[in-house]
Amino acid sequence: MATIYDVAKESGFSLATVSNVLNGGPKPVRAETRERILATVRRLNYHPSAVARGLARRRTNTLGILFGVVEPSAVVLNAYSASVLQGVLTAASAAGYNVTHYTEPWKDAAHSAAAYRDRRTDGLIVVAPPTDSDLMPTLAALDLPLVAVSWPTDVVPVPAVDADDQHGARLAMEHLLGLGHTRVAHLMGHDCLLSARVRREVYEEVLWEKGITPRPGYLLPGHYSQESGYENGRRLLALPEPPTAVFAGNDEIAYGLIEAAREKGVAVPAQLSIVGVDDRPPSALMTPPLTTVRQPFFEIAEEATRLLLRRIAGDKVAPGTRLLPPSLIVRATTAPAPPRP
């Protein structure tokens, strides 16, 4: 494969002159010189390296995206990560940028940081980074424009975008309590993620506000997965006094809980009301359709991309989280609390 050095040697001009012609440099070049160099380029079938040219001008017109806990192979299958990715791609394309998806999972600073120092991207969006990792402190210390989605900016102060999880969790809990439920459980997502922490705090806060003491057996840690919802759902329904309502950490947890209830012969919503979070596409199509808190994932990703582009352009973007409002979508998995026996 021909290099710029081959073009310089074959054409008889200096490397600086060849580079000036190929990069549209400011120095004037005679028409005969330009044509001779371009003819050599065509003859050698030389193609300039996009990465090298980007490094030379300190721009690659490429944004990076890294997902904190979603496996790389599942990004396009997971409704959350797929929606975020779609929003980033849309906003980046409109600005004339490409997007690189970093697929190697983060291990620690010593093993993983080098991949982000080589300037292959002009900036980076990190989606739902875990709070028990050195990922965000390490990336924030690099000379790289950085924006996060769903990150506690009091830990590492970077610009971030997220849904207003406090408001969303309150919508879910007040809906269930408004239907007369007092035995309300909560199935959590990944404990190392900001969203799981916020939803748990609001769950307990709203119960105390209504004069209801949270029951330890009704709060179960888990993961944002259908399997976690199923296993924890079986535990809840096996309690001597099972809940009549569950605030599920996300829709996938709710799917697993509904499966566990079906196996147990517990009718949804007559005996058990369920609220999820996200409003993933299957939620409106399942039987019964799921009541859930809709998260504006696409809009969150678009805003994160716009903030990153501003940082790349040199604008001062203050750290802190920009919150977008969720909304409650009431369907058929919630109903008034059943009468006590």
mmCIF file of C-alpha atoms in Angstrom:
data_model
loop_
_atom_site.group_PDB
_atom_site.id
_atom_site.type_symbol
_atom_site.label_atom_id
_atom_site.label_comp_id
_atom_site.label_asym_id
_atom_site.label_seq_id
_atom_site.Cartn_x
_atom_site.Cartn_y
_atom_site.Cartn_z
ATOM 1 C CA MET A 1 0.000 0.000 0.000
ATOM 2 C CA ALA A 2 1.471 3.331 -1.077
ATOM 3 C CA THR A 3 2.272 5.979 1.529
ATOM 4 C CA ILE A 4 2.752 9.731 1.367
ATOM 5 C CA TYR A 5 6.485 9.078 1.468
ATOM 6 C CA ASP A 6 6.184 7.031 -1.745
ATOM 7 C CA VAL A 7 4.307 9.895 -3.410
ATOM 8 C CA ALA A 8 7.027 12.362 -2.409
ATOM 9 C CA LYS A 9 9.820 10.107 -3.655
ATOM 10 C CA GLU A 10 8.080 9.228 -6.929
ATOM 11 C CA SER A 11 7.023 12.793 -7.742
ATOM 12 C CA GLY A 12 10.370 14.324 -6.807
ATOM 13 C CA PHE A 13 8.935 16.857 -4.357
ATOM 14 C CA SER A 14 9.432 17.268 -0.635
ATOM 15 C CA LEU A 15 7.125 15.663 1.873
ATOM 16 C CA ALA A 16 6.019 19.124 3.005
ATOM 17 C CA THR A 17 5.008 20.125 -0.533
ATOM 18 C CA VAL A 18 3.087 16.902 -1.102
ATOM 19 C CA SER A 19 1.302 17.277 2.246
ATOM 20 C CA ASN A 20 0.460 20.896 1.411
ATOM 21 C CA VAL A 21 -1.167 19.848 -1.880
ATOM 22 C CA LEU A 22 -3.080 16.873 -0.460
ATOM 23 C CA ASN A 23 -4.401 18.798 2.558
ATOM 24 C CA GLY A 24 -5.245 21.993 0.683
ATOM 25 C CA GLY A 25 -2.604 23.865 2.665
ATOM 26 C CA PRO A 26 -2.198 27.607 2.738
ATOM 27 C CA LYS A 27 1.088 27.792 0.859
ATOM 28 C CA PRO A 28 0.724 28.623 -2.875
ATOM 29 C CA VAL A 29 1.768 25.836 -5.263
ATOM 30 C CA ARG A 30 2.378 26.125 -9.013
ATOM 31 C CA ALA A 31 -0.285 24.446 -11.150
ATOM 32 C CA GLU A 32 2.314 22.166 -12.791
ATOM 33 C CA THR A 33 3.577 21.034 -9.393
ATOM 34 C CA ARG A 34 0.064 20.304 -8.127
ATOM 35 C CA GLU A 35 -0.832 18.312 -11.250
ATOM 36 C CA ARG A 36 2.402 16.302 -11.102
ATOM 37 C CA ILE A 37 1.774 15.356 -7.480
ATOM 38 C CA LEU A 38 -1.885 14.439 -8.124
ATOM 39 C CA ALA A 39 -0.882 12.370 -11.162
ATOM 40 C CA THR A 40 1.564 10.463 -8.949
ATOM 41 C CA VAL A 41 -1.197 9.923 -6.384
ATOM 42 C CA ARG A 42 -3.434 8.433 -9.050
ATOM 43 C CA ARG A 43 -0.668 6.264 -10.500
ATOM 44 C CA LEU A 44 0.277 4.844 -7.092
ATOM 45 C CA ASN A 45 -3.382 4.523 -6.049
ATOM 46 C CA TYR A 46 -2.544 6.387 -2.841
ATOM 47 C CA HIS A 47 -5.369 7.094 -0.375
ATOM 48 C CA PRO A 48 -4.651 9.483 2.512
ATOM 49 C CA SER A 49 -5.315 8.061 5.980
ATOM 50 C CA ALA A 50 -8.436 9.659 7.419
ATOM 51 C CA VAL A 51 -7.093 9.061 10.927
ATOM 52 C CA ALA A 52 -3.718 10.639 10.146
ATOM 53 C CA ARG A 53 -5.350 13.659 8.515
ATOM 54 C CA GLY A 54 -7.681 14.015 11.488
ATOM 55 C CA LEU A 55 -4.788 13.875 13.922
ATOM 56 C CA ALA A 56 -2.883 16.450 11.927
ATOM 57 C CA ARG A 57 -5.735 18.936 12.210
ATOM 58 C CA ARG A 58 -6.798 17.540 15.630
ATOM 59 C CA ARG A 59 -10.235 16.544 14.312
ATOM 60 C CA THR A 60 -11.559 13.220 13.052
ATOM 61 C CA ASN A 61 -15.226 14.257 12.791
ATOM 62 C CA THR A 62 -16.023 11.134 14.786
ATOM 63 C CA LEU A 63 -17.796 10.761 18.125
ATOM 64 C CA GLY A 64 -17.231 7.813 20.435
ATOM 65 C CA ILE A 65 -19.916 6.028 22.446
ATOM 66 C CA LEU A 66 -19.335 3.600 25.300
ATOM 67 C CA PHE A 67 -22.050 1.687 27.192
ATOM 68 C CA GLY A 68 -21.332 1.059 30.851
ATOM 69 C CA VAL A 69 -23.179 -2.194 31.623
ATOM 70 C CA VAL A 70 -24.922 -3.282 28.419
ATOM 71 C CA GLU A 71 -22.917 -6.003 26.680
ATOM 72 C CA PRO A 72 -21.648 -4.850 23.254
ATOM 73 C CA SER A 73 -23.435 -7.720 21.492
ATOM 74 C CA ALA A 74 -26.737 -6.695 23.105
ATOM 75 C CA VAL A 75 -26.650 -2.958 22.394
ATOM 76 C CA VAL A 76 -28.937 -3.145 19.352
ATOM 77 C CA LEU A 77 -31.207 -5.705 21.048
ATOM 78 C CA ASN A 78 -31.638 -3.869 24.341
ATOM 79 C CA ALA A 79 -34.434 -1.303 23.982
ATOM 80 C CA TYR A 80 -32.710 1.223 26.242
ATOM 81 C CA SER A 81 -29.296 1.153 24.581
ATOM 82 C CA ALA A 82 -30.788 0.883 21.086
ATOM 83 C CA SER A 83 -32.879 4.024 21.630
ATOM 84 C CA VAL A 84 -29.895 5.936 22.994
ATOM 85 C CA LEU A 85 -27.711 4.788 20.108
ATOM 86 C CA GLN A 86 -30.366 5.843 17.601
ATOM 87 C CA GLY A 87 -30.538 9.318 19.134
ATOM 88 C CA VAL A 88 -26.743 9.704 19.050
ATOM 89 C CA LEU A 89 -26.543 8.519 15.437
ATOM 90 C CA THR A 90 -29.303 10.907 14.375
ATOM 91 C CA ALA A 91 -27.776 13.974 16.017
ATOM 92 C CA ALA A 92 -24.231 13.093 14.923
ATOM 93 C CA SER A 93 -25.292 12.516 11.309
ATOM 94 C CA ALA A 94 -27.084 15.866 11.209
ATOM 95 C CA ALA A 95 -23.840 17.536 12.298
ATOM 96 C CA GLY A 96 -21.727 15.661 9.738
ATOM 97 C CA TYR A 97 -20.094 13.324 12.278
ATOM 98 C CA ASN A 98 -19.529 9.568 12.277
ATOM 99 C CA VAL A 99 -19.900 7.446 15.422
ATOM 100 C CA THR A 100 -17.509 4.821 16.776
ATOM 101 C CA HIS A 101 -18.909 2.273 19.225
ATOM 102 C CA TYR A 102 -16.240 1.137 21.687
ATOM 103 C CA THR A 103 -17.025 -2.542 22.131
ATOM 104 C CA GLU A 104 -14.221 -3.695 24.453
ATOM 105 C CA PRO A 105 -15.630 -3.731 27.998
ATOM 106 C CA TRP A 106 -13.887 -1.426 30.466
ATOM 107 C CA LYS A 107 -11.647 -3.295 32.911
ATOM 108 C CA ASP A 108 -9.719 -0.597 34.745
ATOM 109 C CA ALA A 109 -7.543 2.423 34.006
ATOM 110 C CA ALA A 110 -4.364 0.392 33.596
ATOM 111 C CA HIS A 111 -5.855 -1.959 30.990
ATOM 112 C CA SER A 112 -8.460 0.168 29.204
ATOM 113 C CA ALA A 113 -7.505 3.859 29.223
ATOM 114 C CA ALA A 114 -5.021 3.643 26.340
ATOM 115 C CA ALA A 115 -7.796 3.091 23.787
ATOM 116 C CA TYR A 116 -9.208 6.541 24.589
ATOM 117 C CA ARG A 117 -5.920 8.467 24.478
ATOM 118 C CA ASP A 118 -5.175 7.958 20.784
ATOM 119 C CA ARG A 119 -7.629 10.658 19.605
ATOM 120 C CA ARG A 120 -9.462 8.333 17.229
ATOM 121 C CA THR A 121 -12.591 10.245 18.254
ATOM 122 C CA ASP A 122 -13.096 13.950 18.926
ATOM 123 C CA GLY A 123 -15.183 13.301 22.029
ATOM 124 C CA LEU A 124 -16.963 10.578 23.972
ATOM 125 C CA ILE A 125 -20.479 9.847 25.265
ATOM 126 C CA VAL A 126 -20.567 7.336 28.130
ATOM 127 C CA VAL A 127 -23.974 5.751 28.697
ATOM 128 C CA ALA A 128 -24.959 4.594 32.207
ATOM 129 C CA PRO A 129 -21.435 4.136 33.588
ATOM 130 C CA PRO A 130 -21.258 2.087 36.808
ATOM 131 C CA THR A 131 -20.576 4.062 39.979
ATOM 132 C CA ASP A 132 -18.313 1.347 41.457
ATOM 133 C CA SER A 133 -15.734 1.611 38.654
ATOM 134 C CA ASP A 134 -12.787 3.915 37.875
ATOM 135 C CA LEU A 135 -14.186 4.424 34.361
ATOM 136 C CA MET A 136 -15.547 7.966 34.740
ATOM 137 C CA PRO A 137 -12.738 9.380 36.936
ATOM 138 C CA THR A 138 -10.189 8.064 34.426
ATOM 139 C CA LEU A 139 -11.948 9.380 31.334
ATOM 140 C CA ALA A 140 -12.626 12.752 32.947
ATOM 141 C CA ALA A 141 -8.893 13.127 33.591
ATOM 142 C CA LEU A 142 -8.040 12.678 29.896
ATOM 143 C CA ASP A 143 -7.794 15.598 27.508
ATOM 144 C CA LEU A 144 -10.986 14.512 25.737
ATOM 145 C CA PRO A 145 -14.404 16.195 25.554
ATOM 146 C CA LEU A 146 -16.745 14.016 27.618
ATOM 147 C CA VAL A 147 -20.512 13.848 28.238
ATOM 148 C CA ALA A 148 -22.380 11.225 30.268
ATOM 149 C CA VAL A 149 -25.873 9.789 30.195
ATOM 150 C CA SER A 150 -27.198 8.857 33.668
ATOM 151 C CA TRP A 151 -24.282 9.721 35.932
ATOM 152 C CA PRO A 152 -24.073 11.334 39.417
ATOM 153 C CA THR A 153 -22.229 14.539 38.584
ATOM 154 C CA ASP A 154 -21.482 15.178 42.265
ATOM 155 C CA VAL A 155 -19.014 12.260 42.017
ATOM 156 C CA VAL A 156 -17.209 13.374 38.836
ATOM 157 C CA PRO A 157 -18.333 16.808 37.580
ATOM 158 C CA VAL A 158 -19.004 16.414 33.853
ATOM 159 C CA PRO A 159 -21.922 17.519 31.664
ATOM 160 C CA ALA A 160 -24.635 14.851 31.778
ATOM 161 C CA VAL A 161 -28.161 14.225 30.528
ATOM 162 C CA ASP A 162 -30.780 11.958 32.064
ATOM 163 C CA ALA A 163 -34.466 11.398 32.605
ATOM 164 C CA ASP A 164 -35.816 12.904 35.805
ATOM 165 C CA ASP A 165 -35.838 9.601 37.692
ATOM 166 C CA GLN A 166 -37.020 11.181 40.919
ATOM 167 C CA HIS A 167 -40.139 12.493 39.194
ATOM 168 C CA GLY A 168 -40.662 9.255 37.274
ATOM 169 C CA ALA A 169 -40.407 7.050 40.354
ATOM 170 C CA ARG A 170 -42.789 9.348 42.195
ATOM 171 C CA LEU A 171 -45.303 9.060 39.326
ATOM 172 C CA ALA A 172 -45.181 5.265 39.608
ATOM 173 C CA MET A 173 -45.496 5.144 43.390
ATOM 174 C CA GLU A 174 -48.234 7.763 43.651
ATOM 175 C CA HIS A 175 -50.219 5.935 40.970
ATOM 176 C CA LEU A 176 -50.099 2.689 42.969
ATOM 177 C CA LEU A 177 -50.851 4.331 46.308
ATOM 178 C CA GLY A 178 -53.637 6.330 44.683
ATOM 179 C CA LEU A 179 -55.276 3.033 43.771
ATOM 180 C CA GLY A 180 -55.384 2.108 47.456
ATOM 181 C CA HIS A 181 -52.334 -0.179 47.621
ATOM 182 C CA THR A 182 -50.413 -0.170 50.897
ATOM 183 C CA ARG A 183 -48.467 -3.423 50.435
ATOM 184 C CA VAL A 184 -46.151 -2.154 47.700
ATOM 185 C CA ALA A 185 -42.846 -3.832 46.837
ATOM 186 C CA HIS A 186 -39.919 -2.633 44.745
ATOM 187 C CA LEU A 187 -37.677 -4.811 42.567
ATOM 188 C CA MET A 188 -34.404 -2.966 41.968
ATOM 189 C CA GLY A 189 -32.068 -2.842 38.981
ATOM 190 C CA HIS A 190 -28.254 -2.782 39.044
ATOM 191 C CA ASP A 191 -27.248 -1.321 42.389
ATOM 192 C CA CYS A 192 -24.140 0.258 40.821
ATOM 193 C CA LEU A 193 -26.243 2.478 38.530
ATOM 194 C CA LEU A 194 -27.576 5.902 39.433
ATOM 195 C CA SER A 195 -31.113 5.108 38.245
ATOM 196 C CA ALA A 196 -31.494 2.139 40.611
ATOM 197 C CA ARG A 197 -30.310 4.200 43.563
ATOM 198 C CA VAL A 198 -32.704 7.063 42.825
ATOM 199 C CA ARG A 199 -35.732 4.795 42.309
ATOM 200 C CA ARG A 200 -35.096 2.980 45.581
ATOM 201 C CA GLU A 201 -34.775 6.270 47.480
ATOM 202 C CA VAL A 202 -38.032 7.617 46.042
ATOM 203 C CA TYR A 203 -39.841 4.307 46.715
ATOM 204 C CA GLU A 204 -39.013 4.518 50.429
ATOM 205 C CA GLU A 205 -39.547 8.285 50.573
ATOM 206 C CA VAL A 206 -43.088 8.129 49.176
ATOM 207 C CA LEU A 207 -44.070 5.287 51.512
ATOM 208 C CA TRP A 208 -42.908 7.280 54.557
ATOM 209 C CA GLU A 209 -44.757 10.354 53.296
ATOM 210 C CA LYS A 210 -47.975 8.321 53.197
ATOM 211 C CA GLY A 211 -47.419 6.907 56.672
ATOM 212 C CA ILE A 212 -46.508 3.425 55.409
ATOM 213 C CA THR A 213 -43.488 1.691 56.939
ATOM 214 C CA PRO A 214 -41.365 0.027 54.192
ATOM 215 C CA ARG A 215 -41.148 -3.714 54.670
ATOM 216 C CA PRO A 216 -37.604 -5.152 54.287
ATOM 217 C CA GLY A 217 -38.924 -8.213 52.482
ATOM 218 C CA TYR A 218 -40.579 -6.021 49.888
ATOM 219 C CA LEU A 219 -37.330 -4.393 48.701
ATOM 220 C CA LEU A 220 -35.174 -6.773 46.679
ATOM 221 C CA PRO A 221 -31.878 -5.942 44.927
ATOM 222 C CA GLY A 222 -31.369 -7.324 41.444
ATOM 223 C CA HIS A 223 -30.512 -6.430 37.863
ATOM 224 C CA TYR A 224 -32.268 -4.747 34.966
ATOM 225 C CA SER A 225 -33.226 -8.067 33.384
ATOM 226 C CA GLN A 226 -36.248 -10.290 32.888
ATOM 227 C CA GLU A 227 -34.447 -13.113 34.703
ATOM 228 C CA SER A 228 -33.966 -10.935 37.775
ATOM 229 C CA GLY A 229 -37.642 -9.947 37.717
ATOM 230 C CA TYR A 230 -38.700 -13.577 37.504
ATOM 231 C CA GLU A 231 -36.495 -14.822 40.360
ATOM 232 C CA ASN A 232 -37.311 -11.924 42.679
ATOM 233 C CA GLY A 233 -40.968 -12.145 41.689
ATOM 234 C CA ARG A 234 -41.062 -15.766 42.871
ATOM 235 C CA ARG A 235 -39.561 -14.668 46.191
ATOM 236 C CA LEU A 236 -42.141 -11.909 46.658
ATOM 237 C CA LEU A 237 -45.102 -14.116 45.827
ATOM 238 C CA ALA A 238 -43.898 -16.808 48.234
ATOM 239 C CA LEU A 239 -44.030 -14.434 51.218
ATOM 240 C CA PRO A 240 -46.656 -15.144 53.919
ATOM 241 C CA GLU A 241 -48.196 -11.774 53.087
ATOM 242 C CA PRO A 242 -47.230 -10.986 49.482
ATOM 243 C CA PRO A 243 -47.559 -7.472 48.065
ATOM 244 C CA THR A 244 -50.607 -6.347 46.138
ATOM 245 C CA ALA A 245 -48.511 -3.995 43.985
ATOM 246 C CA VAL A 246 -44.938 -3.828 42.684
ATOM 247 C CA PHE A 247 -42.905 -0.923 41.392
ATOM 248 C CA ALA A 248 -40.495 -2.682 39.011
ATOM 249 C CA GLY A 249 -37.126 -1.053 38.354
ATOM 250 C CA ASN A 250 -37.682 -1.279 34.610
ATOM 251 C CA ASP A 251 -39.953 -2.966 32.069
ATOM 252 C CA GLU A 252 -37.768 -6.067 31.731
ATOM 253 C CA ILE A 253 -38.017 -6.698 35.461
ATOM 254 C CA ALA A 254 -41.789 -6.288 35.118
ATOM 255 C CA TYR A 255 -41.883 -8.865 32.303
ATOM 256 C CA GLY A 256 -40.192 -11.436 34.534
ATOM 257 C CA LEU A 257 -42.511 -10.601 37.430
ATOM 258 C CA ILE A 258 -45.589 -11.108 35.251
ATOM 259 C CA GLU A 259 -44.224 -14.510 34.224
ATOM 260 C CA ALA A 260 -43.703 -15.464 37.877
ATOM 261 C CA ALA A 261 -47.241 -14.325 38.753
ATOM 262 C CA ARG A 262 -48.690 -16.363 35.885
ATOM 263 C CA GLU A 263 -46.903 -19.493 37.132
ATOM 264 C CA LYS A 264 -48.145 -18.851 40.670
ATOM 265 C CA GLY A 265 -51.735 -18.344 39.508
ATOM 266 C CA VAL A 266 -51.748 -14.707 40.670
ATOM 267 C CA ALA A 267 -53.986 -12.580 38.444
ATOM 268 C CA VAL A 268 -52.586 -9.298 37.079
ATOM 269 C CA PRO A 269 -53.992 -6.758 37.891
ATOM 270 C CA ALA A 270 -56.856 -8.198 39.959
ATOM 271 C CA GLN A 271 -54.495 -9.565 42.635
ATOM 272 C CA LEU A 272 -51.229 -7.853 41.728
ATOM 273 C CA SER A 273 -50.694 -4.439 40.139
ATOM 274 C CA ILE A 274 -47.390 -3.765 38.363
ATOM 275 C CA VAL A 275 -45.719 -0.574 37.125
ATOM 276 C CA GLY A 276 -42.512 -0.642 35.090
ATOM 277 C CA VAL A 277 -40.115 2.010 33.838
ATOM 278 C CA ASP A 278 -38.979 2.807 30.253
ATOM 279 C CA ASP A 279 -42.008 2.020 28.036
ATOM 280 C CA ARG A 280 -40.102 -0.389 25.848
ATOM 281 C CA PRO A 281 -41.840 -1.475 22.610
ATOM 282 C CA PRO A 282 -43.113 -4.867 23.918
ATOM 283 C CA SER A 283 -44.819 -3.197 26.889
ATOM 284 C CA ALA A 284 -47.816 -2.021 24.858
ATOM 285 C CA LEU A 285 -48.184 -5.392 23.108
ATOM 286 C CA MET A 286 -47.961 -7.882 25.967
ATOM 287 C CA THR A 287 -50.932 -9.419 27.781
ATOM 288 C CA PRO A 288 -51.963 -7.488 29.740
ATOM 289 C CA PRO A 289 -50.334 -4.302 28.398
ATOM 290 C CA LEU A 290 -47.903 -2.862 30.946
ATOM 291 C CA THR A 291 -48.426 0.357 32.873
ATOM 292 C CA THR A 292 -45.058 2.089 32.824
ATOM 293 C CA VAL A 293 -43.113 5.328 33.130
ATOM 294 C CA ARG A 294 -42.047 6.439 29.667
ATOM 295 C CA GLN A 295 -38.430 7.640 29.454
ATOM 296 C CA PRO A 296 -37.407 10.006 26.618
ATOM 297 C CA PHE A 297 -34.289 8.019 25.660
ATOM 298 C CA PHE A 298 -34.027 9.332 22.098
ATOM 299 C CA GLU A 299 -34.257 12.956 23.216
ATOM 300 C CA ILE A 300 -31.735 12.328 26.022
ATOM 301 C CA ALA A 301 -29.237 10.968 23.494
ATOM 302 C CA GLU A 302 -29.802 13.860 21.094
ATOM 303 C CA GLU A 303 -29.193 16.398 23.869
ATOM 304 C CA ALA A 304 -26.056 14.565 25.041
ATOM 305 C CA THR A 305 -24.727 14.610 21.480
ATOM 306 C CA ARG A 306 -25.431 18.326 21.100
ATOM 307 C CA LEU A 307 -23.594 19.052 24.358
ATOM 308 C CA LEU A 308 -20.613 16.992 23.207
ATOM 309 C CA LEU A 309 -20.471 18.793 19.859
ATOM 310 C CA ARG A 310 -20.468 22.106 21.707
ATOM 311 C CA ARG A 311 -17.556 20.953 23.850
ATOM 312 C CA ILE A 312 -15.652 19.811 20.760
ATOM 313 C CA ALA A 313 -16.240 23.221 19.166
ATOM 314 C CA GLY A 314 -14.642 24.854 22.197
ATOM 315 C CA ASP A 315 -17.787 26.130 23.919
ATOM 316 C CA LYS A 316 -17.794 26.162 27.700
ATOM 317 C CA VAL A 317 -20.405 23.636 28.856
ATOM 318 C CA ALA A 318 -20.944 23.646 32.603
ATOM 319 C CA PRO A 319 -20.918 20.325 34.465
ATOM 320 C CA GLY A 320 -24.168 19.097 35.946
ATOM 321 C CA THR A 321 -27.161 17.069 34.810
ATOM 322 C CA ARG A 322 -29.806 18.260 32.368
ATOM 323 C CA LEU A 323 -33.036 16.415 33.252
ATOM 324 C CA LEU A 324 -35.772 15.578 30.738
ATOM 325 C CA PRO A 325 -39.301 14.819 32.020
ATOM 326 C CA PRO A 326 -40.767 11.280 31.936
ATOM 327 C CA SER A 327 -44.496 10.529 31.784
ATOM 328 C CA LEU A 328 -46.785 7.857 33.222
ATOM 329 C CA ILE A 329 -48.472 5.580 30.671
ATOM 330 C CA VAL A 330 -51.431 3.831 32.332
ATOM 331 C CA ARG A 331 -52.399 0.539 30.717
ATOM 332 C CA ALA A 332 -53.860 -2.703 32.054
ATOM 333 C CA THR A 333 -51.444 -4.011 34.714
ATOM 334 C CA THR A 334 -52.711 -1.689 37.463
ATOM 335 C CA ALA A 335 -56.073 -1.692 39.238
ATOM 336 C CA PRO A 336 -57.510 -0.780 42.651
ATOM 337 C CA ALA A 337 -56.130 -2.749 45.562
ATOM 338 C CA PRO A 338 -58.018 -5.987 46.248
ATOM 339 C CA PRO A 339 -60.042 -6.041 49.494
ATOM 340 C CA ARG A 340 -58.176 -7.443 52.481
ATOM 341 C CA PRO A 341 -59.353 -10.942 53.445
#
